[in-house]
XYZ file of C-alpha atoms in Angstrom:
695
model
C 30.881 55.119 -4.345
C 33.937 56.296 -2.256
C 31.942 55.788 1.050
C 31.086 52.289 -0.201
C 34.726 51.402 -0.990
C 35.668 52.747 2.434
C 33.131 50.477 4.088
C 34.463 47.399 2.076
C 37.989 48.281 3.286
C 36.984 48.408 6.926
C 34.543 45.403 6.856
C 35.664 41.877 7.711
C 36.565 39.863 4.640
C 35.110 36.356 5.110
C 36.331 33.180 3.463
C 34.253 31.501 0.699
C 33.550 28.705 3.263
C 32.226 31.079 5.714
C 29.913 32.804 3.236
C 28.529 29.499 2.123
C 27.797 28.580 5.727
C 26.021 32.000 6.287
C 24.035 31.565 3.041
C 22.836 28.110 4.168
C 21.880 29.586 7.526
C 19.788 32.181 5.709
C 17.986 29.416 3.765
C 17.094 27.678 6.919
C 15.774 30.810 8.446
C 13.701 31.350 5.259
C 12.452 27.751 5.467
C 11.299 28.553 8.968
C 9.392 31.671 8.043
C 7.931 29.558 5.084
C 6.601 27.036 7.648
C 5.091 29.568 9.980
C 3.400 31.307 6.867
C 1.946 27.966 5.737
C 0.617 27.203 9.151
C -1.138 30.593 9.059
C -2.374 30.116 5.741
C -4.129 26.793 6.412
C -6.463 28.178 9.164
C -7.917 30.962 7.039
C -10.854 28.706 5.984
C -11.550 27.426 9.524
C -14.147 28.789 11.951
C -13.653 31.428 14.644
C -13.518 28.954 17.424
C -10.500 27.066 15.974
C -8.683 30.242 15.400
C -9.339 31.903 18.753
C -8.018 28.854 20.736
C -5.392 27.358 18.447
C -2.054 27.146 20.271
C 1.475 26.335 19.148
C 4.525 24.870 20.861
C 7.093 27.072 22.053
C 9.953 27.166 19.805
C 13.274 28.815 20.655
C 13.889 30.273 17.138
C 15.683 33.606 18.163
C 18.293 34.399 15.719
C 21.621 35.056 17.460
C 23.044 38.301 16.249
C 26.478 37.659 14.531
C 28.249 40.853 13.472
C 29.966 38.844 10.756
C 26.718 38.153 9.057
C 25.896 41.746 8.831
C 28.678 41.995 6.308
C 28.859 44.003 3.098
C 30.833 41.374 1.382
C 28.443 38.701 2.399
C 25.423 40.720 1.005
C 27.223 41.049 -2.148
C 28.036 37.321 -2.322
C 24.396 36.558 -1.450
C 23.027 38.751 -4.171
C 25.435 37.268 -6.739
C 24.254 33.722 -5.871
C 20.566 34.542 -6.235
C 21.087 36.319 -9.476
C 23.518 33.609 -10.944
C 21.035 30.937 -9.761
C 18.158 32.588 -11.683
C 20.384 33.133 -14.745
C 21.646 29.494 -14.693
C 18.028 28.298 -14.191
C 17.110 30.117 -17.512
C 20.060 28.459 -19.246
C 18.954 24.957 -18.046
C 15.458 25.441 -19.165
C 16.627 26.643 -22.635
C 18.625 23.541 -22.888
C 15.866 21.291 -21.743
C 13.452 22.948 -24.169
C 15.684 22.322 -26.983
C 16.047 18.597 -25.816
C 12.281 18.497 -25.857
C 11.996 20.041 -29.220
C 14.441 17.518 -30.727
C 12.546 14.639 -29.176
C 9.272 16.018 -30.546
C 10.912 16.132 -34.116
C 12.361 12.788 -33.598
C 8.964 11.233 -32.647
C 7.530 13.130 -35.614
C 9.973 11.733 -37.994
C 9.580 8.105 -36.589
C 5.749 8.349 -36.861
C 6.074 9.268 -40.626
C 8.420 6.446 -40.977
C 6.189 3.894 -39.119
C 3.144 5.081 -41.372
C 5.243 4.508 -44.498
C 6.161 1.158 -43.244
C 2.714 0.243 -42.460
C 3.329 0.559 -38.720
C 5.608 -2.462 -38.770
C 8.787 -0.469 -37.455
C 9.723 3.242 -37.464
C 13.264 2.447 -38.785
C 16.235 4.699 -38.834
C 17.284 7.360 -41.482
C 19.438 10.388 -41.759
C 16.719 12.729 -40.330
C 16.271 10.479 -37.162
C 20.082 10.168 -36.576
C 20.406 13.904 -36.716
C 17.841 14.361 -33.966
C 19.408 11.600 -31.840
C 22.761 13.145 -32.141
C 21.437 16.503 -31.142
C 19.769 15.077 -28.189
C 23.048 13.666 -26.958
C 24.981 16.853 -27.692
C 22.562 18.866 -25.674
C 22.634 16.267 -22.763
C 26.503 16.612 -22.797
C 26.103 20.435 -22.825
C 23.778 20.404 -19.760
C 26.074 18.009 -18.016
C 28.969 20.235 -18.538
C 26.947 23.325 -17.312
C 26.096 21.549 -14.004
C 29.848 20.456 -13.562
C 31.056 24.119 -14.056
C 28.516 25.942 -11.980
C 27.446 25.433 -8.320
C 24.242 27.574 -8.944
C 23.376 25.536 -11.997
C 23.737 22.362 -9.990
C 21.757 23.708 -7.224
C 18.948 24.754 -9.429
C 18.875 21.648 -11.333
C 18.752 19.378 -8.347
C 16.268 21.460 -6.551
C 13.963 21.040 -9.451
C 14.320 17.324 -9.243
C 13.666 17.578 -5.478
C 10.442 19.618 -5.896
C 9.456 17.232 -8.649
C 9.866 14.268 -6.376
C 7.667 15.868 -3.609
C 4.924 16.824 -6.133
C 4.924 13.081 -7.372
C 4.745 11.806 -3.739
C 1.899 14.331 -2.995
C 0.040 13.061 -6.011
C 0.504 9.570 -4.785
C 2.908 8.727 -7.709
C 6.173 7.041 -7.763
C 9.197 9.097 -6.685
C 11.151 9.336 -9.845
C 14.496 8.041 -8.756
C 16.845 6.521 -11.693
C 15.834 3.034 -10.933
C 11.998 3.809 -11.296
C 12.660 6.473 -14.286
C 14.604 3.757 -16.242
C 11.945 1.121 -15.833
C 9.231 3.418 -16.721
C 10.961 4.725 -19.763
C 11.569 1.177 -20.829
C 7.803 0.336 -20.613
C 7.091 3.511 -22.746
C 9.597 2.690 -25.262
C 8.370 -0.789 -25.668
C 4.811 0.465 -26.044
C 5.874 3.031 -28.700
C 7.393 0.094 -30.726
C 4.050 -1.694 -30.399
C 5.600 -4.520 -28.133
C 3.597 -5.778 -25.198
C 5.297 -5.667 -21.807
C 5.294 -8.176 -18.902
C 6.503 -6.501 -15.529
C 7.485 -9.098 -12.930
C 8.591 -8.431 -9.291
C 8.169 -9.034 -5.678
C 5.279 -7.865 -3.526
C 5.085 -4.233 -2.514
C 7.741 -3.186 -5.255
C 5.256 -1.084 -7.076
C 4.673 -3.170 -10.173
C 1.034 -2.195 -10.702
C 1.782 1.457 -10.035
C 4.576 1.506 -12.431
C 2.352 0.023 -15.182
C -0.313 2.458 -14.476
C 1.921 5.539 -14.547
C 3.717 4.352 -17.639
C 0.444 3.844 -19.397
C -0.736 7.332 -18.369
C 2.465 8.957 -19.391
C 2.487 6.960 -22.672
C -1.207 8.211 -23.437
C -0.351 11.749 -22.513
C 2.721 11.806 -24.515
C 0.961 10.507 -27.644
C -1.746 13.161 -27.217
C 0.690 15.978 -26.747
C 2.643 14.901 -29.679
C -0.340 14.816 -32.019
C -1.474 18.262 -30.664
C 1.805 19.809 -30.956
C 2.264 18.636 -34.574
C -1.062 20.138 -35.474
C -0.382 23.383 -33.546
C 3.082 23.829 -34.954
C 1.668 23.105 -38.539
C -1.144 25.787 -38.125
C 1.274 28.374 -36.672
C 3.894 27.886 -39.491
C 1.079 28.238 -42.121
C 0.172 31.503 -40.656
C 3.945 32.475 -40.347
C 5.624 30.835 -43.360
C 8.635 33.154 -43.077
C 9.427 32.273 -39.481
C 13.022 30.980 -38.612
C 13.662 27.766 -36.658
C 14.587 29.763 -33.586
C 11.031 31.358 -33.665
C 9.589 27.772 -34.085
C 11.541 26.562 -31.057
C 10.299 29.441 -29.049
C 6.877 28.907 -30.073
C 7.177 25.043 -29.473
C 8.024 25.880 -25.922
C 4.844 27.923 -25.419
C 2.696 25.252 -26.865
C 4.469 22.399 -25.028
C 4.371 24.150 -21.552
C 0.578 24.783 -22.089
C -0.238 21.256 -22.987
C 1.890 19.725 -20.234
C 0.135 22.073 -17.693
C -3.210 21.206 -19.218
C -2.851 17.615 -18.793
C -1.264 17.890 -15.337
C -4.383 19.928 -14.326
C -6.656 17.206 -15.447
C -4.812 14.489 -13.429
C -4.998 16.926 -10.291
C -8.408 18.590 -10.663
C -10.056 17.081 -13.704
C -13.578 15.647 -13.839
C -14.195 11.907 -13.527
C -14.782 11.447 -17.105
C -11.511 13.576 -18.060
C -9.286 11.684 -15.719
C -10.830 8.137 -16.949
C -9.952 9.098 -20.541
C -6.410 9.362 -19.777
C -6.267 6.230 -17.428
C -5.622 2.882 -18.941
C -8.347 0.134 -18.897
C -7.603 -2.327 -16.091
C -8.290 -6.083 -15.571
C -7.538 -7.863 -12.375
C -6.280 -11.284 -13.153
C -7.465 -14.488 -11.537
C -7.755 -18.312 -12.248
C -11.519 -17.658 -12.772
C -11.001 -15.182 -15.486
C -12.270 -16.350 -18.827
C -11.914 -15.559 -22.591
C -15.316 -13.614 -22.363
C -14.132 -11.520 -19.343
C -11.182 -10.105 -21.702
C -13.000 -9.541 -24.982
C -16.800 -9.980 -25.303
C -19.282 -10.982 -22.416
C -22.381 -12.628 -23.688
C -25.493 -12.180 -21.603
C -29.085 -13.133 -21.742
C -31.547 -10.054 -21.326
C -35.222 -9.800 -21.304
C -36.232 -7.426 -24.012
C -39.482 -5.762 -25.101
C -39.078 -3.988 -28.317
C -41.064 -2.200 -30.875
C -40.336 -2.053 -34.755
C -38.754 0.904 -35.977
C -40.826 3.438 -37.723
C -42.722 6.663 -37.341
C -45.671 6.616 -34.654
C -47.665 8.817 -36.868
C -47.494 6.174 -39.723
C -48.933 3.663 -37.411
C -51.521 5.949 -36.190
C -52.609 6.693 -39.767
C -52.633 3.072 -40.450
C -55.105 2.328 -37.714
C -57.252 5.163 -38.617
C -57.325 3.886 -42.233
C -58.282 0.350 -41.128
C -60.782 1.716 -38.677
C -62.783 3.802 -41.312
C -62.390 0.814 -43.706
C -64.260 -1.398 -41.258
C -66.884 1.310 -40.508
C -67.671 1.451 -44.090
C -68.010 -2.317 -44.494
C -70.456 -2.468 -41.527
C -72.301 0.645 -42.023
C -75.814 -0.905 -42.441
C -75.356 -2.788 -39.015
C -74.212 0.206 -37.479
C -77.147 2.295 -38.445
C -79.645 -0.301 -36.944
C -78.090 0.267 -33.488
C -78.635 3.166 -30.969
C -76.049 5.825 -30.565
C -74.799 4.388 -27.223
C -74.461 0.813 -28.726
C -72.589 2.333 -31.704
C -70.114 4.235 -29.502
C -69.334 1.259 -27.358
C -68.786 -0.946 -30.448
C -66.510 1.690 -32.067
C -64.380 1.893 -28.861
C -63.966 -1.928 -28.754
C -63.092 -2.153 -32.406
C -60.506 0.722 -32.131
C -58.916 -1.054 -28.923
C -58.681 -4.280 -31.093
C -56.995 -2.590 -34.053
C -54.525 -0.911 -31.574
C -53.741 -4.245 -29.846
C -53.365 -6.177 -33.101
C -50.880 -3.427 -34.443
C -48.787 -3.574 -31.179
C -48.709 -7.392 -31.277
C -47.691 -7.506 -35.022
C -44.662 -4.950 -34.564
C -43.299 -5.871 -31.126
C -41.036 -8.588 -29.626
C -40.895 -9.939 -26.044
C -38.547 -12.341 -24.815
C -34.857 -13.229 -24.025
C -32.119 -12.030 -26.438
C -28.232 -12.634 -26.500
C -26.505 -9.409 -25.840
C -22.867 -8.792 -26.353
C -20.900 -6.479 -24.110
C -17.571 -5.332 -25.110
C -14.931 -5.805 -22.353
C -11.629 -3.983 -21.590
C -9.199 -5.481 -24.194
C -11.527 -5.177 -26.989
C -12.260 -1.638 -26.036
C -8.632 -0.737 -25.828
C -7.918 -2.159 -29.266
C -10.704 -0.302 -30.864
C -10.277 2.983 -28.929
C -6.493 2.892 -29.131
C -5.866 2.910 -25.405
C -3.406 0.964 -23.180
C -4.789 -1.921 -21.139
C -3.241 -3.392 -17.995
C -3.949 -7.051 -16.899
C -2.576 -7.171 -13.330
C -1.515 -10.578 -12.072
C -1.385 -11.825 -15.630
C 0.211 -15.234 -14.442
C -2.854 -16.205 -12.354
C -5.051 -16.572 -15.556
C -5.253 -20.170 -17.072
C -2.973 -20.581 -19.993
C -5.628 -21.772 -22.245
C -7.421 -18.389 -21.807
C -4.275 -16.413 -22.379
C -3.637 -17.999 -25.751
C -6.480 -15.940 -27.063
C -4.278 -13.007 -26.876
C -1.711 -14.262 -29.074
C -2.794 -12.437 -32.395
C -3.288 -9.142 -30.573
C 0.102 -9.251 -28.952
C 1.949 -9.895 -32.147
C 0.169 -7.210 -34.142
C 1.040 -3.534 -34.401
C -1.121 -0.294 -34.552
C -2.725 0.031 -37.908
C -2.940 -3.717 -38.423
C -5.900 -6.071 -38.015
C -6.111 -8.589 -35.288
C -8.478 -11.419 -35.294
C -10.620 -11.980 -32.230
C -12.671 -15.091 -31.759
C -16.356 -14.410 -31.596
C -15.810 -10.956 -32.827
C -13.804 -11.339 -36.167
C -11.169 -8.926 -37.545
C -10.441 -5.756 -35.585
C -8.430 -2.720 -36.529
C -5.803 -1.906 -33.929
C -6.001 1.749 -33.425
C -2.785 3.582 -32.802
C -2.298 4.300 -28.866
C -3.124 0.799 -27.832
C -0.612 -0.976 -25.615
C -0.756 -4.145 -23.519
C 1.037 -4.295 -20.139
C 0.819 -7.321 -17.890
C 2.197 -7.665 -14.388
C 3.008 -10.808 -12.342
C 4.593 -11.673 -8.977
C 8.062 -13.304 -9.081
C 8.201 -16.598 -7.303
C 11.396 -17.811 -5.807
C 12.658 -20.895 -3.749
C 11.670 -19.358 -0.563
C 8.762 -17.335 -1.615
C 5.863 -18.701 -3.651
C 2.732 -16.768 -4.531
C -0.384 -19.053 -4.362
C -2.362 -19.290 -7.545
C 0.329 -18.128 -9.834
C 1.534 -20.074 -12.888
C 4.618 -20.177 -14.980
C 3.871 -18.527 -18.424
C 4.228 -20.720 -21.415
C 7.692 -19.952 -22.888
C 6.083 -19.329 -26.464
C 3.474 -16.915 -25.037
C 5.975 -15.177 -22.815
C 8.239 -14.600 -25.840
C 5.865 -12.198 -27.184
C 6.613 -9.739 -24.345
C 9.326 -7.517 -23.327
C 9.868 -8.842 -19.751
C 10.972 -6.197 -17.165
C 11.958 -7.348 -13.667
C 11.024 -4.536 -11.328
C 12.021 -4.955 -7.656
C 12.991 -2.665 -4.853
C 14.944 0.517 -5.404
C 18.723 0.455 -4.654
C 20.304 1.379 -1.337
C 23.706 0.951 -0.072
C 23.664 -1.145 3.155
C 27.308 -0.342 4.284
C 28.669 2.624 6.219
C 27.138 5.550 7.933
C 25.308 8.544 6.244
C 28.607 10.513 6.466
C 30.466 7.876 4.988
C 28.462 7.666 1.686
C 30.805 8.491 -1.283
C 28.087 8.533 -3.647
C 24.900 9.687 -1.801
C 22.780 9.697 -5.134
C 22.869 5.986 -5.367
C 20.876 5.714 -2.067
C 17.548 5.909 -3.744
C 15.591 4.392 -0.905
C 16.838 7.092 1.426
C 15.867 9.792 -1.116
C 12.332 8.467 -1.111
C 12.102 8.427 2.814
C 13.412 12.120 2.738
C 10.995 13.175 0.104
C 8.151 11.767 2.111
C 9.362 14.021 5.025
C 9.745 17.199 2.945
C 7.311 20.025 2.662
C 6.193 21.482 -0.753
C 9.265 23.692 -0.693
C 11.662 20.854 -0.087
C 12.273 21.813 3.454
C 12.290 19.315 6.339
C 11.457 19.924 9.933
C 12.487 17.078 12.291
C 13.778 16.643 15.901
C 17.466 16.632 16.598
C 18.312 16.589 12.680
C 21.740 15.111 12.983
C 20.718 12.133 15.065
C 17.360 11.626 13.208
C 18.904 11.744 9.623
C 21.322 9.028 10.829
C 18.477 6.977 12.111
C 16.530 7.438 8.997
C 19.559 6.363 6.775
C 19.971 3.265 9.044
C 16.246 2.535 8.597
C 16.699 2.657 4.756
C 19.631 0.254 5.076
C 17.554 -2.263 7.365
C 14.682 -1.935 4.783
C 17.004 -2.806 2.113
C 18.485 -5.833 4.052
C 14.941 -7.263 4.640
C 14.368 -6.756 0.729
C 17.533 -8.683 -0.230
C 16.672 -11.573 2.123
C 13.077 -11.634 0.895
C 14.282 -11.721 -2.721
C 16.792 -14.395 -1.933
C 19.696 -12.234 -2.765
C 21.477 -12.529 0.505
C 25.022 -14.177 1.029
C 23.707 -16.332 4.113
C 21.576 -18.766 2.049
C 20.072 -20.268 5.406
C 18.416 -16.878 6.190
C 14.828 -16.392 4.647
C 11.850 -14.130 4.995
C 8.654 -15.890 3.767
C 5.939 -13.369 4.303
C 7.196 -10.068 5.609
C 9.439 -7.460 4.039
C 9.826 -3.714 4.551
C 8.523 -2.717 0.961
C 7.846 0.741 0.116
C 4.292 0.146 1.206
C 5.387 -0.824 4.710
C 8.114 1.986 4.815
C 5.371 4.418 4.351
C 3.349 2.854 7.072
C 6.368 3.233 9.596
C 6.896 6.783 8.553
C 3.304 7.807 8.926
C 3.389 6.113 12.428
C 6.400 8.032 13.246
C 4.879 11.303 12.159
C 8.333 13.141 12.221
C 8.883 12.208 15.877
C 5.790 13.988 17.293
C 4.901 11.244 19.861
C 7.437 8.555 19.426
C 10.921 7.788 18.278
C 11.616 5.690 15.130
C 12.188 2.437 17.193
C 8.601 2.549 18.630
C 7.144 3.535 15.222
C 9.046 0.538 13.647
C 7.410 -1.779 16.196
C 4.027 -0.054 16.004
C 3.904 0.457 12.291
C 5.292 -2.958 10.962
C 6.989 -5.489 13.324
C 4.189 -5.936 15.693
C 2.002 -6.897 12.830
C 4.217 -9.753 11.556
C 2.354 -12.934 12.026
C 5.087 -15.475 11.039
C 7.307 -15.748 14.097
C 10.576 -16.541 12.190
C 10.105 -13.417 10.000
C 9.435 -11.223 13.070
C 12.383 -12.660 14.989
C 14.819 -12.074 12.084
C 13.683 -8.536 11.355
C 13.869 -7.636 14.942
C 17.502 -9.001 15.313
C 18.534 -6.931 12.191
C 16.729 -3.883 13.588
C 19.020 -4.163 16.575
C 22.013 -4.634 14.471
C 21.244 -1.304 12.773
C 21.010 0.374 16.023
C 17.298 0.383 16.834
C 15.671 -0.905 20.107
C 18.662 0.229 22.241
C 18.837 -1.284 25.743
C 19.427 2.159 27.141
C 15.968 3.171 26.051
C 14.267 0.394 27.707
C 14.220 -2.232 24.941
C 15.497 -5.735 25.402
C 15.618 -7.942 22.317
C 16.482 -11.561 22.944
C 17.364 -13.932 20.085
C 14.799 -16.619 19.488
C 15.250 -19.958 17.740
C 13.556 -21.106 14.409
C 10.010 -22.005 15.265
C 9.623 -20.147 18.553
C 6.443 -18.018 19.144
C 5.932 -14.446 18.079
C 7.330 -11.697 20.133
C 5.008 -9.481 22.158
C 5.463 -5.804 23.253
C 5.780 -6.719 26.937
C 8.536 -9.120 26.190
C 10.831 -6.500 24.781
C 10.194 -3.689 27.206
C 12.184 -3.237 30.498
C 10.119 -0.250 31.739
C 7.109 1.799 30.551
C 7.754 3.711 27.270
C 8.495 7.436 27.876
C 9.366 9.736 24.932
C 10.747 13.273 25.246
C 10.669 14.925 21.900
C 13.923 16.697 21.050
C 13.757 20.319 19.730
C 12.576 20.537 16.040
C 15.214 21.636 13.643
C 14.937 22.958 10.147
C 16.758 21.764 7.161
C 16.722 24.011 4.002
C 15.992 22.582 0.545
C 19.569 23.041 -0.089
C 20.614 20.691 2.941
C 18.076 18.110 1.456
C 19.623 18.366 -1.994
C 23.145 17.827 -0.663
C 21.924 14.719 1.581
C 20.389 13.212 -1.714
C 22.609 14.314 -4.464
C 25.907 14.846 -2.865
C 28.193 17.816 -2.421
C 27.749 18.883 -6.045
C 29.956 21.360 -7.752
C 32.022 23.280 -5.254
C 33.261 26.842 -5.486
C 37.019 27.101 -4.707
C 37.557 30.727 -5.856
C 35.352 33.794 -6.096
C 33.734 34.599 -9.472
C 35.323 37.341 -11.487
C 32.139 39.420 -10.956
C 33.023 39.557 -7.176
C 36.667 39.854 -7.432
C 36.741 43.625 -8.048
C 34.460 44.295 -5.214
C 36.346 42.118 -2.828
C 39.553 43.948 -3.979
C 41.128 40.528 -4.700
C 43.601 39.982 -7.571
C 42.770 36.798 -9.440
C 46.285 35.381 -8.702
C 46.187 36.233 -4.871
C 45.327 33.413 -2.568
C 42.056 33.701 -0.710
C 42.035 34.085 3.172
C 41.376 30.961 5.051
C 39.344 30.494 8.178
C 40.892 29.991 11.481
C 40.236 26.293 11.920
C 42.036 25.570 8.402
C 44.841 27.764 9.563
C 45.190 25.950 12.799
C 45.016 22.470 11.139
C 47.802 23.607 8.633
C 49.885 25.003 11.178
C 49.843 21.748 13.337
C 50.677 19.845 10.246
C 53.720 22.146 9.677
C 54.756 21.642 13.271
C 54.498 17.806 12.774
C 56.617 18.046 9.561
C 59.368 20.139 11.317
C 59.288 17.737 14.259
C 59.831 14.873 11.897
C 62.537 16.680 10.112
C 64.598 17.208 13.331
C 63.905 13.558 14.459
C 65.406 12.342 11.057
C 68.301 14.616 11.396
C 69.033 13.333 14.838
C 68.788 9.766 13.886
C 71.099 10.277 10.955
C 73.769 11.978 13.137
C 73.428 9.065 15.653
C 73.852 6.596 12.926
C 76.984 8.524 11.628
C 78.552 8.354 14.995
C 78.162 4.606 15.443
């Protein structure tokens, strides 16, 4: 211990800022090691030829030795951060589990209320209000923890980043606040038994939102019912258990059920996945009433009367012997051969007569239940995509279903009264037309019909279009940039891109360009004379560009923007405007061989040869690694900063709590310079005052 204290006294004492920088460097090194491990892991299943001749680019990843980083104080700091992060993670998970428990009980209470009220409304009472207040209190507790602990903040938002990446890998929407709020609004409406109508512009993800909300709604209901049963069974076996025990058991059951359904969605059989998916109808002006409920078809049928075949056989045998007795004398006059042939013919005649009298052959009307009727009967969500393309006279047939709740009976023409099973939900989607954009084949819904829905306008995710990446005061509001970074991150949240500082700035400007095109396309632009009729950098097109860019492997972002999107625009005015905006945001620089000339309205499309002044040549910069923590700060901001050392480290660092911490050289020089300026200003003021006094 004395030797350790001696080493502490002799070692360089770094500032908090220095240790934080070293810690981030270590995370980047770990990210690089993780990348190499994953690259090696991927080839295990490949053949010997692939393994023998596989080659890698030369990377200068030598770690420069820094004596400061081989520092006992830093090692203690790093160990503390890792331990504290793990502890804060447990606290966060405990709070989140309590929130889930309270939500579970709230849904339980509301279901009981709803059944009591014949499914008309779940209502409010003292028990439900208690749970609502508990959820708010726990949310505030979590918020306070994140604001007070840097480790808690980093753990929480790392989990969000990893969740975003998992969603992206599973081809689900990245759960940015705009998406999460819209999805929750859909689920809440379905919980209330109210149909939902999602409207928005092309490529915004309306259909995907509807599908995901429907799946989440179904899984949530299944887990809720299963947890109610499991908790009841558990408590019956443990009647003396406390609520603390119940909360712990709830956590076990809940995590197991969530994992179960998660595995089904990723690795389940076709039947298991379909059971969780909503029923789906693609709307069109040709869609009829029968296409939604019951389809009647003519089928050629050949059926036989119901009954035991042995009974029919006994009947034939009885009739056959009766005939034999009646014609006994005539048969005796015949030879044996003649008798045999006659008996065979008589047997066949009886058989044919039996078949003819008990069978039917011809066309019959057959009814095939369609998606909406199936959804009502089975208690499943149904999505009608492009609802506003269906003729209004056919949509009116939905009226009775749309105004009924689960547990009640709806009348369906041609079918009769049908019980709406709990779990049923109706979601419609539709494109939103504006003065500049009109979707052919769409109709304006009848106001009376539309009033039966909760209408949710769902468009493109938010993104600030002002300022550079470094100037962003609230980075968490740049949700489009968050989606782009998620697309580039590996499963651990790390990003490997060329010249990271420049590339990140370009990606941020790309997200701003995308948002400008979205604003113009929606008609939400200050210059009313500007319009985009057909083309917009929607999420779908953004992903095309990013895939084309492929993290800068063979081309820069400008070339990928041209190849992956702009070159495919067929409407000249759209193409010319988007090109001009791309130049405004720093793409297609003249120094890199591009020359974009402004074209007037109505001029022809721009070709690649027109905008190149020389053959395209790309030299890929060195690949640099960003750790998950770098990405978290880029997406969610600086977070909770540490200004002083925690008490646990104070003793080891031999600081008194009241003593000031050392500052680094740069900060000292800056403060010293400011002090010099102040002293100079003081001398100048005194000189002016003296001169003024003499005059």
